[in-house]
Amino acid sequence: YAEVAPLRRLDEAGADGSHREALGGALAALPGLVGGGTDLYRSVLDAYALVRSDYDPNMVNSIIVISDGADDATSDLDEGAFLARLRDMVTPSRPVIVVTISLLDDAASGTLAEISRVTGGSSHVARTPDEIVRVFADAVGRRGAAPGA
């Protein structure tokens, strides 16, 4: 996986403005990162563990996964084992939601939708690289919103 920005509060000040602004700038690099070869399952589990370890009850604790939904790398987990492990990590009293953005509208995006469902997040589709920023902004805006909002 590729971390495009460190884990920080969106309103945290940085050298060039807020972290929200820095994150927006980092999004411009995303189309160039498309190319496969990711261990989706391990990446999601690692990210979930990281956010859970720094849990802040006063914030929306979330992860945004942008992927084609395929687990391309050689992994020690199959989809069933991965989802079981993710379900075991979910703690309703300390929610960490996973928002997923699928880069393709195909069968593999079902895995991303299931990740979001298991964690109480939302799932989105960006059909072209140009849609990524718009869909990302929409996804970020919906974190923590009531279902259907």
PDB file of C-alpha atoms in Angstrom:
ATOM      1  CA  TYR A   1       0.000   0.000   0.000  1.00  0.00           C
ATOM      2  CA  ALA A   2       0.998   3.605  -0.257  1.00  0.00           C
ATOM      3  CA  GLU A   3       0.424   6.137   2.495  1.00  0.00           C
ATOM      4  CA  VAL A   4      -0.225   9.449   0.744  1.00  0.00           C
ATOM      5  CA  ALA A   5      -0.423  11.442   3.968  1.00  0.00           C
ATOM      6  CA  PRO A   6       0.303  10.700   7.628  1.00  0.00           C
ATOM      7  CA  LEU A   7      -2.444  10.052  10.154  1.00  0.00           C
ATOM      8  CA  ARG A   8      -3.406  13.456  11.574  1.00  0.00           C
ATOM      9  CA  ARG A   9      -6.467  15.488  12.495  1.00  0.00           C
ATOM     10  CA  LEU A  10      -7.854  17.252   9.428  1.00  0.00           C
ATOM     11  CA  ASP A  11      -7.771  20.617  11.184  1.00  0.00           C
ATOM     12  CA  GLU A  12      -4.168  20.222  12.394  1.00  0.00           C
ATOM     13  CA  ALA A  13      -1.947  23.067  11.206  1.00  0.00           C
ATOM     14  CA  GLY A  14       1.079  22.276   9.083  1.00  0.00           C
ATOM     15  CA  ALA A  15       3.735  24.199   7.183  1.00  0.00           C
ATOM     16  CA  ASP A  16       1.430  24.754   4.184  1.00  0.00           C
ATOM     17  CA  GLY A  17      -1.966  25.092   5.884  1.00  0.00           C
ATOM     18  CA  SER A  18      -4.254  22.523   7.469  1.00  0.00           C
ATOM     19  CA  HIS A  19      -3.809  18.796   7.158  1.00  0.00           C
ATOM     20  CA  ARG A  20      -7.087  18.786   5.188  1.00  0.00           C
ATOM     21  CA  GLU A  21      -5.412  21.029   2.579  1.00  0.00           C
ATOM     22  CA  ALA A  22      -2.263  18.873   2.524  1.00  0.00           C
ATOM     23  CA  LEU A  23      -4.397  15.762   2.087  1.00  0.00           C
ATOM     24  CA  GLY A  24      -6.223  17.408  -0.803  1.00  0.00           C
ATOM     25  CA  GLY A  25      -2.873  18.063  -2.476  1.00  0.00           C
ATOM     26  CA  ALA A  26      -1.759  14.482  -1.905  1.00  0.00           C
ATOM     27  CA  LEU A  27      -4.854  13.270  -3.736  1.00  0.00           C
ATOM     28  CA  ALA A  28      -3.487  14.669  -6.971  1.00  0.00           C
ATOM     29  CA  ALA A  29      -0.862  11.884  -6.928  1.00  0.00           C
ATOM     30  CA  LEU A  30      -3.417   9.066  -6.701  1.00  0.00           C
ATOM     31  CA  PRO A  31      -4.000   8.473 -10.428  1.00  0.00           C
ATOM     32  CA  GLY A  32      -0.270   7.811 -10.825  1.00  0.00           C
ATOM     33  CA  LEU A  33      -0.358   5.156  -8.109  1.00  0.00           C
ATOM     34  CA  VAL A  34      -2.878   2.935  -9.884  1.00  0.00           C
ATOM     35  CA  GLY A  35      -1.268  -0.279 -11.030  1.00  0.00           C
ATOM     36  CA  GLY A  36      -2.115  -3.207  -8.776  1.00  0.00           C
ATOM     37  CA  GLY A  37       0.162  -5.430  -6.763  1.00  0.00           C
ATOM     38  CA  THR A  38      -1.424  -4.639  -3.402  1.00  0.00           C
ATOM     39  CA  ASP A  39      -2.006  -6.881  -0.443  1.00  0.00           C
ATOM     40  CA  LEU A  40      -5.437  -5.391   0.219  1.00  0.00           C
ATOM     41  CA  TYR A  41      -6.265  -7.656   3.141  1.00  0.00           C
ATOM     42  CA  ARG A  42      -3.035  -7.064   5.056  1.00  0.00           C
ATOM     43  CA  SER A  43      -3.144  -3.320   4.288  1.00  0.00           C
ATOM     44  CA  VAL A  44      -6.672  -2.951   5.675  1.00  0.00           C
ATOM     45  CA  LEU A  45      -5.872  -4.975   8.788  1.00  0.00           C
ATOM     46  CA  ASP A  46      -2.685  -2.970   9.435  1.00  0.00           C
ATOM     47  CA  ALA A  47      -4.491   0.347   8.943  1.00  0.00           C
ATOM     48  CA  TYR A  48      -7.348  -0.765  11.181  1.00  0.00           C
ATOM     49  CA  ALA A  49      -4.927  -1.775  13.938  1.00  0.00           C
ATOM     50  CA  LEU A  50      -3.117   1.577  13.656  1.00  0.00           C
ATOM     51  CA  VAL A  51      -6.267   3.692  13.909  1.00  0.00           C
ATOM     52  CA  ARG A  52      -7.628   1.509  16.693  1.00  0.00           C
ATOM     53  CA  SER A  53      -4.387   1.920  18.675  1.00  0.00           C
ATOM     54  CA  ASP A  54      -4.683   5.741  18.457  1.00  0.00           C
ATOM     55  CA  TYR A  55      -8.455   5.781  18.997  1.00  0.00           C
ATOM     56  CA  ASP A  56      -9.883   9.179  19.983  1.00  0.00           C
ATOM     57  CA  PRO A  57     -13.438   9.011  21.351  1.00  0.00           C
ATOM     58  CA  ASN A  58     -13.999  12.673  20.426  1.00  0.00           C
ATOM     59  CA  MET A  59     -13.262  12.169  16.728  1.00  0.00           C
ATOM     60  CA  VAL A  60     -14.530  10.148  13.774  1.00  0.00           C
ATOM     61  CA  ASN A  61     -11.940   7.369  13.696  1.00  0.00           C
ATOM     62  CA  SER A  62     -11.836   6.253  10.100  1.00  0.00           C
ATOM     63  CA  ILE A  63      -9.806   4.754   7.311  1.00  0.00           C
ATOM     64  CA  ILE A  64     -10.251   5.496   3.636  1.00  0.00           C
ATOM     65  CA  VAL A  65      -9.273   2.699   1.259  1.00  0.00           C
ATOM     66  CA  ILE A  66      -8.971   3.489  -2.440  1.00  0.00           C
ATOM     67  CA  SER A  67      -8.519   0.276  -4.422  1.00  0.00           C
ATOM     68  CA  ASP A  68      -9.687  -1.842  -7.310  1.00  0.00           C
ATOM     69  CA  GLY A  69     -10.823  -4.291  -4.630  1.00  0.00           C
ATOM     70  CA  ALA A  70      -8.476  -7.074  -5.646  1.00  0.00           C
ATOM     71  CA  ASP A  71      -5.965  -8.670  -3.312  1.00  0.00           C
ATOM     72  CA  ASP A  72      -3.189  -8.940  -5.919  1.00  0.00           C
ATOM     73  CA  ALA A  73      -0.252  -9.855  -3.719  1.00  0.00           C
ATOM     74  CA  THR A  74       0.560 -13.276  -2.393  1.00  0.00           C
ATOM     75  CA  SER A  75      -1.187 -13.220   0.941  1.00  0.00           C
ATOM     76  CA  ASP A  76      -1.483 -15.650   3.794  1.00  0.00           C
ATOM     77  CA  LEU A  77      -5.197 -14.768   4.009  1.00  0.00           C
ATOM     78  CA  ASP A  78      -8.086 -15.609   1.746  1.00  0.00           C
ATOM     79  CA  GLU A  79     -11.134 -13.338   1.656  1.00  0.00           C
ATOM     80  CA  GLY A  80     -13.072 -15.342   4.250  1.00  0.00           C
ATOM     81  CA  ALA A  81     -10.200 -15.400   6.741  1.00  0.00           C
ATOM     82  CA  PHE A  82      -9.562 -11.700   6.173  1.00  0.00           C
ATOM     83  CA  LEU A  83     -13.193 -10.729   6.798  1.00  0.00           C
ATOM     84  CA  ALA A  84     -13.325 -12.950   9.899  1.00  0.00           C
ATOM     85  CA  ARG A  85     -10.203 -11.279  11.280  1.00  0.00           C
ATOM     86  CA  LEU A  86     -11.615  -7.818  10.509  1.00  0.00           C
ATOM     87  CA  ARG A  87     -14.915  -8.686  12.232  1.00  0.00           C
ATOM     88  CA  ASP A  88     -12.925  -9.812  15.289  1.00  0.00           C
ATOM     89  CA  MET A  89     -11.166  -6.432  15.408  1.00  0.00           C
ATOM     90  CA  VAL A  90     -14.410  -4.419  15.370  1.00  0.00           C
ATOM     91  CA  THR A  91     -15.360  -3.053  18.781  1.00  0.00           C
ATOM     92  CA  PRO A  92     -18.744  -1.258  18.722  1.00  0.00           C
ATOM     93  CA  SER A  93     -17.857   0.864  21.769  1.00  0.00           C
ATOM     94  CA  ARG A  94     -14.727   2.131  19.930  1.00  0.00           C
ATOM     95  CA  PRO A  95     -15.853   2.321  16.301  1.00  0.00           C
ATOM     96  CA  VAL A  96     -13.305   2.605  13.513  1.00  0.00           C
ATOM     97  CA  ILE A  97     -15.144   2.898  10.218  1.00  0.00           C
ATOM     98  CA  VAL A  98     -13.663   2.002   6.862  1.00  0.00           C
ATOM     99  CA  VAL A  99     -14.777   4.062   3.899  1.00  0.00           C
ATOM    100  CA  THR A 100     -13.954   2.362   0.611  1.00  0.00           C
ATOM    101  CA  ILE A 101     -13.605   3.806  -2.854  1.00  0.00           C
ATOM    102  CA  SER A 102     -13.587   1.269  -5.641  1.00  0.00           C
ATOM    103  CA  LEU A 103     -11.709   2.224  -8.786  1.00  0.00           C
ATOM    104  CA  LEU A 104     -13.674  -0.279 -10.817  1.00  0.00           C
ATOM    105  CA  ASP A 105     -17.344  -1.158 -10.855  1.00  0.00           C
ATOM    106  CA  ASP A 106     -16.957  -4.924 -11.014  1.00  0.00           C
ATOM    107  CA  ALA A 107     -17.128  -8.035  -8.857  1.00  0.00           C
ATOM    108  CA  ALA A 108     -13.957  -7.151  -6.921  1.00  0.00           C
ATOM    109  CA  SER A 109     -15.607  -3.975  -5.626  1.00  0.00           C
ATOM    110  CA  GLY A 110     -17.944  -6.250  -3.634  1.00  0.00           C
ATOM    111  CA  THR A 111     -15.044  -6.977  -1.293  1.00  0.00           C
ATOM    112  CA  LEU A 112     -14.641  -3.261  -0.640  1.00  0.00           C
ATOM    113  CA  ALA A 113     -18.366  -2.886   0.019  1.00  0.00           C
ATOM    114  CA  GLU A 114     -18.205  -5.759   2.519  1.00  0.00           C
ATOM    115  CA  ILE A 115     -15.256  -4.144   4.327  1.00  0.00           C
ATOM    116  CA  SER A 116     -17.336  -0.978   4.721  1.00  0.00           C
ATOM    117  CA  ARG A 117     -20.421  -2.899   5.821  1.00  0.00           C
ATOM    118  CA  VAL A 118     -18.503  -4.867   8.482  1.00  0.00           C
ATOM    119  CA  THR A 119     -17.036  -1.677   9.976  1.00  0.00           C
ATOM    120  CA  GLY A 120     -20.068   0.608   9.650  1.00  0.00           C
ATOM    121  CA  GLY A 121     -18.494   2.690   6.880  1.00  0.00           C
ATOM    122  CA  SER A 122     -19.677   3.555   3.401  1.00  0.00           C
ATOM    123  CA  SER A 123     -18.662   2.321  -0.024  1.00  0.00           C
ATOM    124  CA  HIS A 124     -18.232   4.441  -3.157  1.00  0.00           C
ATOM    125  CA  VAL A 125     -17.200   3.921  -6.791  1.00  0.00           C
ATOM    126  CA  ALA A 126     -14.920   6.160  -8.901  1.00  0.00           C
ATOM    127  CA  ARG A 127     -15.131   4.855 -12.470  1.00  0.00           C
ATOM    128  CA  THR A 128     -12.362   7.083 -13.864  1.00  0.00           C
ATOM    129  CA  PRO A 129      -9.192   8.579 -12.357  1.00  0.00           C
ATOM    130  CA  ASP A 130     -10.767  12.021 -12.718  1.00  0.00           C
ATOM    131  CA  GLU A 131     -13.624  10.986 -10.417  1.00  0.00           C
ATOM    132  CA  ILE A 132     -11.313   9.975  -7.557  1.00  0.00           C
ATOM    133  CA  VAL A 133     -11.006  13.437  -5.990  1.00  0.00           C
ATOM    134  CA  ARG A 134     -14.753  14.133  -6.208  1.00  0.00           C
ATOM    135  CA  VAL A 135     -15.705  10.735  -4.810  1.00  0.00           C
ATOM    136  CA  PHE A 136     -13.037  11.044  -2.103  1.00  0.00           C
ATOM    137  CA  ALA A 137     -14.389  14.436  -0.997  1.00  0.00           C
ATOM    138  CA  ASP A 138     -17.912  12.989  -0.877  1.00  0.00           C
ATOM    139  CA  ALA A 139     -16.715   9.963   1.098  1.00  0.00           C
ATOM    140  CA  VAL A 140     -14.850  12.105   3.632  1.00  0.00           C
ATOM    141  CA  GLY A 141     -17.920  14.299   4.056  1.00  0.00           C
ATOM    142  CA  ARG A 142     -20.105  11.289   4.834  1.00  0.00           C
ATOM    143  CA  ARG A 143     -17.880   9.783   7.544  1.00  0.00           C
ATOM    144  CA  GLY A 144     -19.816   9.554  10.767  1.00  0.00           C
ATOM    145  CA  ALA A 145     -23.106  10.577   9.133  1.00  0.00           C
ATOM    146  CA  ALA A 146     -26.236   8.633   9.886  1.00  0.00           C
ATOM    147  CA  PRO A 147     -26.878   5.796   7.417  1.00  0.00           C
ATOM    148  CA  GLY A 148     -28.727   7.066   4.377  1.00  0.00           C
ATOM    149  CA  ALA A 149     -27.740  10.686   5.089  1.00  0.00           C
TER     150      ALA A 149
END
